[in-house]
Amino acid sequence: PTHLVTARHSLQGWAYLSLAQRWGLPVTGGSRAYDSTTVQIGGATIERYIGSSVITYGYRMANAGGGLKGPSHAVRYSYFGEHGTSLTIGVAAGKETESLGARGIMVTQAQSGGMWGAFALNPRVAVTYTLSALRQGDLYTRNTLSLGLRTRL
């Protein structure tokens, strides 16, 4: 096995601060060590709960190889209904840092958007769905459509 793609070591942390008036602030941070570099990642999201919905804005920064920066922004709207019915619509844009092993670090522009969630057929069974698109610079574009069935035992 090789560690050119997966991290040799990883340490990550997460904290949530519940603020007044249905606001929230999740904060994350971490470090991943690869054979060729170490990547530090940190971010924060501000959340506002309104009835059965939440609106979020998130900012994330990755620092790879001692100076290559990868900032990104994300906005989401989520609705939560009865029996596990949910809908999330989100968009994100920013820079992604990728470790290429001995070839170093690459920074690319990335944009994504989509919707996902579940439609409850009854309290125990729901149809899950995802429709999304991700473009990672000139490297690739990934479009996803999935349907599933979720059951609660």
Tab-separated table of C-alpha atoms in Angstrom, residues 13-148:
chain	number	residue	atom	x	y	z
A	13	GLY	CA	-11.732	18.567	15.712
A	14	TRP	CA	-15.186	20.094	15.765
A	15	ALA	CA	-17.005	22.422	18.166
A	16	TYR	CA	-20.501	23.889	18.129
A	17	LEU	CA	-21.498	27.149	19.764
A	18	SER	CA	-25.229	27.666	20.244
A	19	LEU	CA	-25.981	31.380	20.078
A	20	ALA	CA	-29.077	33.391	21.010
A	21	GLN	CA	-32.143	33.755	18.771
A	22	ARG	CA	-31.701	30.365	17.017
A	23	TRP	CA	-28.231	31.085	15.637
A	24	GLY	CA	-25.432	28.525	15.650
A	25	LEU	CA	-21.701	28.509	14.922
A	26	PRO	CA	-19.980	25.191	14.083
A	27	VAL	CA	-16.169	25.476	13.895
A	28	THR	CA	-13.823	22.809	12.482
A	29	GLY	CA	-10.085	22.364	12.201
A	30	GLY	CA	-7.551	19.706	11.486
A	31	SER	CA	-4.315	18.525	9.996
A	32	ARG	CA	-3.507	15.682	7.578
A	33	ALA	CA	0.031	14.398	6.980
A	34	TYR	CA	0.861	12.885	3.577
A	35	ASP	CA	4.195	11.540	2.318
A	36	SER	CA	4.930	14.789	0.457
A	37	THR	CA	3.184	17.481	2.521
A	38	THR	CA	0.972	18.403	5.449
A	39	VAL	CA	-2.410	20.076	4.963
A	40	GLN	CA	-4.082	22.222	7.627
A	41	ILE	CA	-7.819	22.850	7.267
A	42	GLY	CA	-10.061	25.178	9.252
A	43	GLY	CA	-13.496	26.616	8.833
A	44	ALA	CA	-16.600	28.086	10.364
A	45	THR	CA	-20.285	28.104	9.472
A	46	ILE	CA	-22.948	30.500	10.667
A	47	GLU	CA	-26.447	28.984	10.920
A	48	ARG	CA	-29.862	30.582	11.338
A	49	TYR	CA	-32.810	28.359	12.245
A	50	ILE	CA	-36.221	29.603	11.102
A	51	GLY	CA	-39.149	27.317	11.933
A	52	SER	CA	-38.423	23.937	10.317
A	53	SER	CA	-35.624	25.352	8.164
A	54	VAL	CA	-31.993	26.350	8.486
A	55	ILE	CA	-29.940	28.702	6.306
A	56	THR	CA	-26.137	28.453	6.473
A	57	TYR	CA	-23.048	30.196	5.160
A	58	GLY	CA	-19.691	28.473	5.541
A	59	TYR	CA	-16.087	29.469	4.963
A	60	ARG	CA	-13.206	27.000	4.823
A	61	MET	CA	-9.478	27.504	4.318
A	62	ALA	CA	-6.952	24.797	3.486
A	63	ASN	CA	-3.229	25.482	3.665
A	64	ALA	CA	-1.129	22.918	1.824
A	65	GLY	CA	2.604	22.642	1.434
A	66	GLY	CA	3.452	25.649	3.570
A	67	GLY	CA	1.769	28.352	1.549
A	68	LEU	CA	-0.674	27.120	-1.102
A	69	LYS	CA	-4.099	28.340	-0.004
A	70	GLY	CA	-7.513	26.884	-0.818
A	71	PRO	CA	-10.367	29.104	0.432
A	72	SER	CA	-13.976	28.102	-0.238
A	73	HIS	CA	-17.486	29.379	0.478
A	74	ALA	CA	-20.783	27.465	0.738
A	75	VAL	CA	-24.431	28.483	1.134
A	76	ARG	CA	-27.244	26.049	1.993
A	77	TYR	CA	-30.941	26.042	2.703
A	78	SER	CA	-32.496	23.001	4.424
A	79	TYR	CA	-36.108	22.175	5.248
A	80	PHE	CA	-37.059	19.418	7.702
A	81	GLY	CA	-40.574	17.973	7.621
A	82	GLU	CA	-42.507	15.178	9.273
A	83	HIS	CA	-41.219	11.594	9.551
A	84	GLY	CA	-37.764	12.431	8.187
A	85	THR	CA	-38.813	14.326	5.055
A	86	SER	CA	-36.084	16.814	4.168
A	87	LEU	CA	-34.792	18.995	1.338
A	88	THR	CA	-31.404	20.717	1.107
A	89	ILE	CA	-30.300	23.027	-1.694
A	90	GLY	CA	-26.673	24.146	-1.699
A	91	VAL	CA	-23.946	25.797	-3.741
A	92	ALA	CA	-20.215	26.072	-3.080
A	93	ALA	CA	-17.215	27.631	-4.809
A	94	GLY	CA	-13.556	28.066	-4.059
A	95	LYS	CA	-10.148	26.526	-4.455
A	96	GLU	CA	-9.271	22.887	-3.813
A	97	THR	CA	-5.777	21.718	-2.962
A	98	GLU	CA	-4.803	18.226	-4.119
A	99	SER	CA	-1.695	16.280	-3.154
A	100	LEU	CA	-0.050	14.692	-6.201
A	101	GLY	CA	2.513	12.752	-4.203
A	102	ALA	CA	6.066	13.301	-5.422
A	103	ARG	CA	4.777	15.759	-8.061
A	104	GLY	CA	3.722	18.229	-5.342
A	105	ILE	CA	0.472	20.139	-4.722
A	106	MET	CA	-2.069	21.358	-7.259
A	107	VAL	CA	-4.602	24.129	-6.616
A	108	THR	CA	-7.745	24.221	-8.790
A	109	GLN	CA	-10.970	26.208	-8.883
A	110	ALA	CA	-14.030	24.173	-7.891
A	111	GLN	CA	-17.762	24.862	-8.072
A	112	SER	CA	-20.612	22.639	-6.971
A	113	GLY	CA	-24.342	22.760	-6.508
A	114	GLY	CA	-27.177	20.421	-5.850
A	115	MET	CA	-30.184	19.304	-3.927
A	116	TRP	CA	-30.654	16.238	-1.744
A	117	GLY	CA	-32.953	14.889	0.903
A	118	ALA	CA	-35.705	12.395	1.579
A	119	PHE	CA	-39.439	12.090	0.965
A	120	ALA	CA	-41.192	10.099	3.702
A	121	LEU	CA	-43.712	7.552	2.436
A	122	ASN	CA	-44.678	6.758	6.040
A	123	PRO	CA	-42.992	7.076	9.466
A	124	ARG	CA	-40.628	4.140	8.699
A	125	VAL	CA	-39.904	4.350	4.950
A	126	ALA	CA	-38.565	7.196	2.811
A	127	VAL	CA	-37.248	7.683	-0.709
A	128	THR	CA	-33.847	9.415	-0.643
A	129	TYR	CA	-32.513	11.485	-3.534
A	130	THR	CA	-29.494	13.456	-4.699
A	131	LEU	CA	-29.038	15.640	-7.765
A	132	SER	CA	-25.679	17.419	-7.898
A	133	ALA	CA	-22.852	18.683	-10.088
A	134	LEU	CA	-19.185	19.316	-9.254
A	135	ARG	CA	-16.614	20.908	-11.534
A	136	GLN	CA	-12.978	20.683	-10.400
A	137	GLY	CA	-11.070	23.048	-12.671
A	138	ASP	CA	-10.116	21.435	-15.957
A	139	LEU	CA	-9.625	18.068	-14.229
A	140	TYR	CA	-13.161	16.698	-14.243
A	141	THR	CA	-16.873	17.327	-13.922
A	142	ARG	CA	-19.002	14.928	-11.888
A	143	ASN	CA	-22.788	14.881	-12.186
A	144	THR	CA	-24.738	12.754	-9.720
A	145	LEU	CA	-28.300	11.483	-9.724
A	146	SER	CA	-29.252	8.920	-7.111
A	147	LEU	CA	-32.438	7.472	-5.680
A	148	GLY	CA	-32.602	5.211	-2.681
